[in-house]
Amino acid sequence: MRTVIKNGHVINAWQRAEADVVVSDGRIEAVIERNGGPGVSAGSSDTVIDATDCLVIPGGVDVHVHMQLNTGATESSDTFATGSVAAACGGTTTILDFSEQRAGGNVLASFEQRFAQAESQCVVDWGLHQVLGGVDAQALIDARSLIEREGVSSIKLFMAYPGRLYSDDGQILRALQMCSDTGMIAMVHAENGLAIDVLIEQAIAAGNTDPVFHSLTRPAALEAEAVHRAAVLSRVAGGAPLYIVHVSSSEALAEVRAARRNGTNIFAETCPQYLHLSLEKTLGKGWPEGAGYICSTPLRSGHETHHADLWNGLREDELAVVSTDHCPFCLREQKLMNGQTFERVPNGIGGVEHRLDLIYQGVVSGEISLERWVEVCATAPSRLFGLDTKGVIGVGFDADIVVYDPAARTTISAATHHMNLDYSAYEGFILQGGVRTVMSRGDVIVDRGVVNARAGRGKYLRRRVPALLR
Ligand code: URP
Ligand code: ZN
Ligand code: ZN
């Protein structure tokens, strides 16, 4: 059966066109420019989607989400089922989550366990990065083997969280050497965890336990220092592909920029929370609301400068990607479950549903172009993480397509969102533009807010190791 998406404005990362899109067997069969004419004439058996006055864009690709992330005491509140439905409602048709090996644990077992969790639940296509929380010789052998075995082309390392997921510089160097050798890309949570732990200890000892101290004990200088160190280690390792996650500050961005200029094989992402939220209006609210904004890297004070610099970084391609770092915890039952001391609050913000909309606001305000919006939300993440069939409205690509209505207006609210989360970090935000129809491999899975997708329909995506020298 064929579907024809007619009368829309097709937006790709490199161009826009007045074109109709023909979809067949889950793939894009043709993209035909109308050139002032009537466009494709649909056959009697074709399904027609009228996209008049709408943008037709590739389905969003969110390469940094944490569904049902186990923190020990609790799990992030979206399952792969609820979180992937929320992603779909927001126009995201591919998610990449993480399997997590801890010190002394087995990489392959962690992958298999996480795979089994996701497989029966996802409504959109999905994949996994491999976290190495205990880099040793066997972990590196196993991580390398995941390329062929499972189609995993990325690992993740933590310079933060000593005693949990932290890797020291020697471990990071060894892992980056493996990446240099194989072409795997290393995602790095860049914060100086040892120094941060000292500041946390001192804040608690001084009785400074309110949410705002979460940010104040994780200063931007310690994010920037870690970005710098990761970049040096990537170069010493022989040019390992490096991807800095959740860049939150002007200082860290400056280190990314400097590293790109000196030839480091480095890429970076930011997230909507660092472009839209201010410390004063979030953590500064105190308990309990402030707990809802505790995430790492943290929201920054002096947010106007950080926001402006990060938008500029997106415009200039110093930041290649916007992902969400979706990691929701319900406010009352989870964020506050260990009491009112900032360092006991599970870290994370939920946002998988609102990424396309929140970044589209940058198009509305003139920060980025339509093409750049598509590039940072879909095309670039696909390319960096080896998703060959995603992120482009082009012949042969998967028919993951969003019909986006630029004239829509919506208000974000926990009362109406699809995430399994009892608050919204963006409550009351009024958005220009909105998702109308979402297609995943040719199936309409969301139309005008109605979801029609079976749990488990999402396909596991084997990924290629991309050639990633800039
Ligand atoms: O606060 C966050 N981001 N929690 C999720 C884990 C991480 O550090 O990415
Ligand atoms: Zn992180
Ligand atoms: Zn994360």
Coordinates of C-alpha atoms and ligand atoms in Angstrom, one line a residue:
M1 CA 0.0 0.0 0.0
R2 CA 1.3 3.5 -0.9
T3 CA 0.8 6.7 1.1
V4 CA 1.3 10.1 -0.5
I5 CA 2.0 13.1 1.6
K6 CA 0.8 16.0 -0.5
N7 CA 1.1 19.8 -0.6
G8 CA 3.7 20.1 2.2
H9 CA 7.0 22.0 2.5
V10 CA 9.7 19.3 2.8
I11 CA 12.5 20.4 5.0
N12 CA 15.9 18.6 5.0
A13 CA 19.1 19.6 6.6
W14 CA 20.5 21.0 3.4
Q15 CA 17.4 22.4 1.6
R16 CA 13.7 23.0 1.6
A17 CA 11.4 22.1 -1.3
E18 CA 7.7 22.3 -2.3
A19 CA 7.4 18.5 -2.7
D20 CA 5.1 15.5 -2.3
V21 CA 6.5 12.4 -0.6
V22 CA 5.5 8.9 -1.7
V23 CA 5.8 6.1 0.9
S24 CA 5.7 2.4 0.1
D25 CA 6.6 -0.6 2.2
G26 CA 7.9 1.5 5.1
R27 CA 10.4 3.4 2.9
I28 CA 10.4 6.7 1.0
E29 CA 9.9 5.8 -2.6
A30 CA 9.9 9.2 -4.2
V31 CA 10.2 12.9 -3.3
I32 CA 8.7 14.9 -6.2
E33 CA 8.9 18.7 -6.4
R34 CA 5.7 20.3 -7.5
N35 CA 7.3 23.1 -9.4
G36 CA 4.0 25.1 -9.3
G37 CA 2.0 22.2 -10.6
P38 CA -0.4 19.9 -8.8
G39 CA 2.2 17.4 -7.8
V40 CA 1.8 13.6 -7.5
S41 CA -1.6 12.3 -8.6
A42 CA -2.5 9.7 -6.0
G43 CA -4.0 6.4 -7.2
S44 CA -7.4 5.2 -6.0
S45 CA -5.8 2.7 -3.6
D46 CA -3.3 5.2 -2.2
T47 CA -3.7 6.8 1.2
V48 CA -3.4 10.6 1.0
I49 CA -2.2 12.8 3.8
D50 CA -2.8 16.5 3.1
A51 CA 0.1 18.6 4.5
T52 CA -1.1 21.9 3.1
D53 CA 0.6 24.8 5.1
C54 CA 2.6 22.2 7.0
L55 CA 6.3 21.3 7.2
V56 CA 7.2 17.7 6.3
I57 CA 10.3 16.8 8.2
P58 CA 12.3 13.6 9.1
G59 CA 11.2 11.9 12.4
G60 CA 13.2 13.2 15.3
V61 CA 16.2 11.2 16.6
D62 CA 16.8 11.5 20.3
V63 CA 20.2 9.8 21.1
H64 CA 20.2 10.4 24.8
V65 CA 17.3 9.0 26.9
H66 CA 17.0 7.0 30.1
M67 CA 13.8 4.9 30.3
Q68 CA 13.3 3.0 33.5
L69 CA 16.9 3.8 34.6
N70 CA 17.7 1.9 37.7
T71 CA 19.3 4.2 40.4
G72 CA 19.3 1.5 43.0
A73 CA 16.5 2.9 45.1
T74 CA 14.1 3.6 42.2
E75 CA 13.7 3.7 38.4
S76 CA 13.1 6.6 36.2
S77 CA 9.4 6.8 35.8
D78 CA 8.9 6.3 32.1
T79 CA 9.1 2.7 30.9
F80 CA 10.2 2.0 27.4
A81 CA 6.5 1.8 26.6
T82 CA 5.3 5.1 28.1
G83 CA 8.5 6.9 27.2
S84 CA 8.4 5.8 23.5
V85 CA 4.7 6.8 23.2
A86 CA 5.6 10.3 24.6
A87 CA 8.5 10.5 22.2
A88 CA 6.2 9.6 19.3
C89 CA 3.7 12.2 20.4
G90 CA 6.5 14.8 20.2
G91 CA 7.6 13.7 16.7
T92 CA 10.6 11.6 17.8
T93 CA 10.6 8.3 15.9
T94 CA 14.0 6.9 17.1
I95 CA 15.4 6.8 20.6
L96 CA 18.8 5.6 21.8
D97 CA 19.0 4.5 25.4
F98 CA 21.8 2.8 27.4
S99 CA 22.8 -0.6 28.7
E100 CA 24.9 -0.1 31.8
Q101 CA 27.9 -2.1 32.9
R102 CA 29.1 -1.3 36.4
A103 CA 32.5 -2.0 38.0
G104 CA 33.1 -5.8 38.1
G105 CA 30.0 -6.4 35.9
N106 CA 29.8 -8.1 32.6
V107 CA 29.2 -5.9 29.5
L108 CA 27.5 -8.5 27.4
A109 CA 25.1 -9.5 30.2
S110 CA 24.2 -5.9 30.8
F111 CA 23.4 -5.5 27.1
E112 CA 21.3 -8.6 26.9
Q113 CA 19.3 -7.6 30.0
R114 CA 18.6 -4.1 28.8
F115 CA 17.7 -5.4 25.3
A116 CA 15.1 -7.7 26.7
Q117 CA 13.6 -4.9 28.7
A118 CA 13.2 -2.6 25.7
E119 CA 12.3 -5.1 23.0
S120 CA 8.7 -5.9 24.0
Q121 CA 7.8 -2.3 24.8
C122 CA 9.1 0.3 22.3
V123 CA 6.6 1.8 19.9
V124 CA 9.3 3.7 18.0
D125 CA 12.6 2.3 16.6
W126 CA 15.4 2.2 19.2
G127 CA 18.9 1.3 20.0
L128 CA 21.4 1.1 22.9
H129 CA 24.7 2.7 23.7
Q130 CA 27.0 0.7 26.0
V131 CA 27.9 2.4 29.3
L132 CA 31.2 1.3 30.7
G133 CA 31.0 2.0 34.4
G134 CA 34.0 -0.2 35.2
V135 CA 36.6 0.0 32.4
D136 CA 38.9 -3.1 32.6
A137 CA 40.5 -5.3 30.0
Q138 CA 37.5 -7.7 29.7
A139 CA 35.0 -4.8 29.5
L140 CA 37.0 -3.3 26.6
I141 CA 37.1 -6.6 24.7
D142 CA 33.4 -7.1 25.2
A143 CA 32.5 -3.5 24.2
R144 CA 34.6 -3.9 21.0
S145 CA 32.8 -7.2 20.2
L146 CA 29.4 -5.4 20.4
I147 CA 30.1 -3.7 17.1
E148 CA 29.7 -7.0 15.1
R149 CA 27.6 -8.9 17.6
E150 CA 24.8 -6.3 18.2
G151 CA 25.5 -3.4 15.9
V152 CA 26.5 -1.1 18.8
S153 CA 28.7 1.8 17.6
S154 CA 29.0 3.9 20.8
I155 CA 30.1 3.7 24.4
K156 CA 29.5 6.0 27.3
L157 CA 32.0 7.1 30.0
F158 CA 31.5 9.1 33.1
M159 CA 34.0 11.7 34.5
A160 CA 31.4 12.3 37.2
Y161 CA 29.8 10.2 39.9
P162 CA 32.8 8.7 41.8
G163 CA 32.1 5.3 43.3
R164 CA 29.3 4.7 40.9
L165 CA 29.9 5.1 37.2
Y166 CA 33.1 7.2 37.3
S167 CA 36.2 6.4 35.2
D168 CA 39.6 7.8 36.1
D169 CA 41.8 9.4 33.4
G170 CA 43.7 6.1 32.8
Q171 CA 40.5 4.2 32.3
I172 CA 39.2 6.9 29.9
L173 CA 42.4 6.8 27.9
R174 CA 42.3 3.1 27.5
A175 CA 38.6 3.3 26.4
L176 CA 39.4 6.1 24.0
Q177 CA 42.3 4.1 22.5
M178 CA 39.8 1.3 21.8
C179 CA 37.6 3.9 20.1
S180 CA 40.5 5.2 18.1
D181 CA 41.1 1.7 16.9
T182 CA 37.6 0.7 16.1
G183 CA 35.9 4.0 15.2
M184 CA 33.4 3.6 18.0
I185 CA 32.2 7.0 19.3
A186 CA 32.7 7.7 23.0
M187 CA 30.0 9.7 24.7
V188 CA 31.4 11.4 27.8
H189 CA 29.6 12.9 30.8
A190 CA 32.2 15.7 31.3
E191 CA 32.3 17.0 34.9
N192 CA 35.1 16.7 37.4
G193 CA 33.4 14.3 39.8
L194 CA 36.2 14.2 42.4
A195 CA 36.2 18.0 42.8
I196 CA 32.4 18.2 42.8
D197 CA 32.2 15.7 45.6
V198 CA 34.4 17.9 47.8
L199 CA 32.2 20.9 47.1
I200 CA 29.1 18.8 48.0
E201 CA 30.6 17.6 51.2
Q202 CA 31.5 21.1 52.2
A203 CA 28.0 22.5 51.3
I204 CA 26.3 19.8 53.4
A205 CA 28.7 20.4 56.3
A206 CA 27.7 24.1 56.2
G207 CA 24.0 23.2 56.2
N208 CA 23.5 24.3 52.6
T209 CA 21.1 21.6 51.5
D210 CA 18.6 23.4 49.3
P211 CA 18.1 22.5 45.6
V212 CA 20.1 25.5 44.4
F213 CA 23.2 24.0 46.0
H214 CA 23.0 21.2 43.5
S215 CA 24.0 23.7 40.8
L216 CA 26.4 25.7 43.0
T217 CA 28.4 22.6 43.8
R218 CA 28.8 21.7 40.2
P219 CA 30.3 24.9 38.8
A220 CA 30.7 25.5 35.1
A221 CA 34.4 25.6 35.5
L222 CA 34.4 21.9 36.5
E223 CA 32.4 21.1 33.4
A224 CA 34.7 23.0 31.2
E225 CA 37.8 21.5 32.8
A226 CA 36.5 18.0 32.1
V227 CA 35.6 18.8 28.5
H228 CA 39.2 20.0 28.1
R229 CA 40.7 16.9 29.6
A230 CA 38.5 14.6 27.6
A231 CA 39.6 16.4 24.4
V232 CA 43.3 16.0 25.4
L233 CA 42.8 12.3 26.1
S234 CA 41.0 11.8 22.7
R235 CA 44.0 13.4 20.9
V236 CA 46.5 11.4 23.0
A237 CA 44.5 8.3 22.1
G238 CA 45.1 9.0 18.4
G239 CA 41.9 10.8 17.5
A240 CA 39.2 8.9 19.2
P241 CA 35.7 10.1 18.1
L242 CA 34.4 12.0 21.2
Y243 CA 30.9 13.2 21.9
I244 CA 30.3 15.4 24.9
V245 CA 26.8 15.0 26.3
H246 CA 24.6 17.6 27.8
V247 CA 26.8 20.7 27.4
S248 CA 25.2 23.2 29.7
S249 CA 27.5 26.3 29.9
S250 CA 29.3 28.9 28.0
E251 CA 32.6 27.8 29.6
A252 CA 32.2 24.1 28.4
L253 CA 31.1 25.3 25.0
A254 CA 34.2 27.4 24.7
E255 CA 36.3 24.3 25.4
V256 CA 34.4 22.3 22.7
R257 CA 35.0 25.2 20.3
A258 CA 38.7 25.4 21.1
A259 CA 39.1 21.6 20.7
R260 CA 37.3 21.6 17.3
R261 CA 39.7 24.4 16.2
N262 CA 42.8 22.4 17.2
G263 CA 41.7 19.4 15.3
T264 CA 40.2 17.2 18.0
N265 CA 37.7 14.6 16.7
I266 CA 35.0 16.1 19.0
F267 CA 31.3 16.6 18.7
A268 CA 28.8 17.8 21.3
E269 CA 25.2 18.0 22.2
T270 CA 23.1 20.3 24.3
C271 CA 19.5 19.8 25.6
P272 CA 16.4 21.9 25.7
Q273 CA 16.6 22.5 29.4
Y274 CA 19.9 24.4 29.0
L275 CA 18.4 26.6 26.3
H276 CA 15.1 27.4 28.0
L277 CA 15.3 27.1 31.8
S278 CA 16.8 29.5 34.3
L279 CA 18.2 28.6 37.6
E280 CA 16.4 31.4 39.4
K281 CA 12.9 30.2 38.3
T282 CA 13.6 26.5 38.9
L283 CA 16.0 25.3 41.6
G284 CA 15.7 28.7 43.2
K285 CA 12.1 27.8 44.1
G286 CA 13.3 25.7 47.0
W287 CA 11.4 22.6 48.2
P288 CA 9.6 20.8 46.8
E289 CA 9.4 22.3 43.3
G290 CA 13.2 22.9 43.0
A291 CA 13.8 19.2 43.3
G292 CA 12.1 18.7 39.9
Y293 CA 15.0 20.6 38.3
I294 CA 17.9 18.7 39.8
C295 CA 19.8 17.2 36.9
S296 CA 23.5 16.9 35.9
T297 CA 25.0 18.8 34.3
P298 CA 23.0 21.4 36.2
L299 CA 21.0 24.4 35.2
R300 CA 23.1 27.5 35.4
S301 CA 22.9 30.9 37.0
G302 CA 23.3 33.9 34.6
H303 CA 21.2 31.9 32.3
E304 CA 20.8 34.6 29.6
T305 CA 24.5 34.4 28.7
H306 CA 24.5 30.6 28.6
H307 CA 21.3 30.4 26.6
A308 CA 22.6 32.9 24.0
D309 CA 25.9 31.2 23.7
L310 CA 24.4 27.7 23.4
W311 CA 22.0 28.9 20.7
N312 CA 25.0 30.4 18.9
G313 CA 26.8 27.1 19.3
L314 CA 24.0 25.4 17.6
R315 CA 23.8 27.9 14.8
E316 CA 27.6 27.6 14.2
D317 CA 27.7 23.8 14.4
E318 CA 29.9 23.8 17.4
L319 CA 27.0 21.9 19.0
A320 CA 26.0 19.2 16.5
V321 CA 22.9 17.8 18.3
V322 CA 20.1 18.5 20.6
S323 CA 19.0 15.5 22.7
T324 CA 16.9 15.5 25.8
D325 CA 18.8 13.4 28.4
H326 CA 15.2 12.4 29.3
C327 CA 15.4 11.0 32.8
P328 CA 12.1 11.6 34.6
F329 CA 11.4 11.0 38.3
C330 CA 8.0 11.9 39.8
L331 CA 8.2 14.8 42.2
R332 CA 6.6 13.5 45.4
E333 CA 7.2 9.8 45.3
Q334 CA 10.7 9.8 43.8
K335 CA 12.5 13.2 43.8
L336 CA 11.7 13.6 47.5
M337 CA 11.9 9.9 48.5
N338 CA 15.3 10.3 50.3
G339 CA 14.5 13.6 52.1
Q340 CA 15.1 17.2 51.5
T341 CA 18.9 17.4 50.9
F342 CA 19.9 18.2 47.3
E343 CA 22.5 15.4 46.9
R344 CA 20.0 12.7 47.8
V345 CA 17.6 13.7 45.0
P346 CA 17.6 11.4 41.9
N347 CA 19.1 13.4 39.0
G348 CA 17.2 14.0 35.8
I349 CA 14.5 15.9 34.0
G350 CA 11.8 14.5 31.7
G351 CA 11.5 16.1 28.3
V352 CA 11.4 13.5 25.5
E353 CA 8.0 14.7 24.3
H354 CA 8.9 18.3 23.8
R355 CA 12.3 18.4 22.1
L356 CA 11.2 19.2 18.6
D357 CA 8.7 21.9 19.8
L358 CA 11.2 23.5 22.2
I359 CA 13.9 23.7 19.5
Y360 CA 11.4 25.0 17.0
Q361 CA 10.9 28.0 19.3
G362 CA 14.5 28.9 18.2
V363 CA 13.3 28.9 14.6
V364 CA 10.4 31.2 15.6
S365 CA 12.7 33.6 17.4
G366 CA 15.3 33.5 14.6
E367 CA 18.1 31.7 16.5
I368 CA 18.3 28.9 13.9
S369 CA 16.9 28.1 10.5
L370 CA 14.3 25.5 9.7
E371 CA 17.1 23.4 8.0
R372 CA 19.3 23.6 11.1
W373 CA 16.3 22.6 13.3
V374 CA 16.0 19.4 11.3
E375 CA 19.7 18.9 11.3
V376 CA 20.3 19.1 15.0
C377 CA 17.1 17.1 15.9
A378 CA 17.3 14.3 13.3
T379 CA 20.0 14.4 10.6
A380 CA 23.2 15.0 12.6
P381 CA 22.4 12.5 15.4
S382 CA 21.6 9.8 12.8
R383 CA 24.9 10.4 11.1
L384 CA 27.0 10.5 14.2
F385 CA 25.5 7.4 15.7
G386 CA 25.5 5.3 12.5
L387 CA 21.8 5.3 11.8
D388 CA 22.0 5.0 8.0
T389 CA 18.3 4.9 7.3
K390 CA 17.1 7.7 9.5
G391 CA 17.1 11.5 9.6
V392 CA 16.5 12.4 5.9
I393 CA 13.4 12.8 3.7
G394 CA 15.0 11.1 0.7
V395 CA 14.5 8.1 -1.5
G396 CA 15.4 4.8 0.2
F397 CA 15.3 6.2 3.8
D398 CA 12.9 4.9 6.3
A399 CA 9.5 6.6 6.1
D400 CA 9.8 8.2 9.6
I401 CA 8.1 11.4 8.8
V402 CA 6.5 14.2 10.8
V403 CA 3.9 16.6 9.5
Y404 CA 4.5 19.7 11.6
D405 CA 2.0 22.6 11.7
P406 CA 3.8 25.9 12.2
A407 CA 0.5 27.7 13.0
A408 CA -0.4 25.4 15.9
R409 CA -0.2 26.8 19.4
T410 CA 0.0 24.5 22.5
T411 CA 0.7 24.9 26.2
I412 CA 2.9 22.4 27.9
S413 CA 1.3 20.9 31.0
A414 CA 1.7 17.7 33.1
A415 CA -2.1 17.5 32.8
T416 CA -1.9 16.8 29.1
H417 CA 1.6 15.4 28.4
H418 CA 2.1 11.6 27.7
M419 CA 5.2 11.1 29.9
N420 CA 4.6 9.1 33.0
L421 CA 5.6 12.1 35.1
D422 CA 3.5 14.1 37.7
Y423 CA 5.0 17.5 36.8
S424 CA 6.5 19.2 33.8
A425 CA 9.7 21.2 33.9
Y426 CA 8.1 23.3 31.2
E427 CA 4.7 23.8 32.8
G428 CA 2.8 26.7 31.2
F429 CA 5.2 27.2 28.3
I430 CA 3.3 28.4 25.3
L431 CA 4.6 26.9 22.1
Q432 CA 4.3 28.1 18.6
G433 CA 4.0 25.2 16.2
G434 CA 3.1 21.6 16.9
V435 CA 3.3 18.0 15.7
R436 CA 0.2 16.9 13.7
T437 CA 1.0 13.5 12.2
V438 CA 3.8 11.1 12.9
M439 CA 4.8 8.2 10.7
S440 CA 7.2 5.5 11.7
R441 CA 8.4 3.2 8.8
G442 CA 5.2 4.1 6.9
D443 CA 2.8 3.5 9.8
V444 CA 0.8 6.5 11.1
I445 CA 1.4 6.1 14.8
V446 CA 0.2 9.5 15.9
D447 CA -2.4 11.7 14.3
R448 CA -3.8 14.9 15.9
G449 CA -2.9 13.6 19.3
V450 CA -4.4 10.1 18.9
V451 CA -1.8 7.4 19.3
N452 CA -2.1 4.2 17.3
A453 CA 0.9 2.1 18.1
R454 CA 1.4 -1.4 19.5
A455 CA 4.0 -1.8 22.3
G456 CA 6.9 -3.7 20.7
R457 CA 6.3 -2.5 17.2
G458 CA 9.5 -0.5 17.4
K459 CA 12.5 -2.1 15.7
Y460 CA 15.9 -2.6 17.3
L461 CA 18.4 -0.7 15.2
R462 CA 21.8 -2.2 14.5
R463 CA 24.2 0.7 13.9
R464 CA 27.3 1.2 11.8
V465 CA 30.5 2.6 13.0
P466 CA 30.6 5.9 11.2
A467 CA 33.7 7.5 9.7
L468 CA 33.9 10.4 12.1
L469 CA 36.8 12.7 11.3
R470 CA 35.4 16.1 10.9
Ligands
URP1 O1 20.7 14.2 35.6 C1 20.8 13.4 34.7 N1 21.2 13.8 33.6 N2 20.6 12.1 34.9 C2 20.8 11.1 34.0 C3 22.2 10.5 34.0 C4 23.2 11.3 33.3 O2 24.1 11.8 34.0 O3 23.1 11.5 32.1
ZN2 ZN 25.1 12.6 32.2
ZN3 ZN 22.0 11.1 30.6

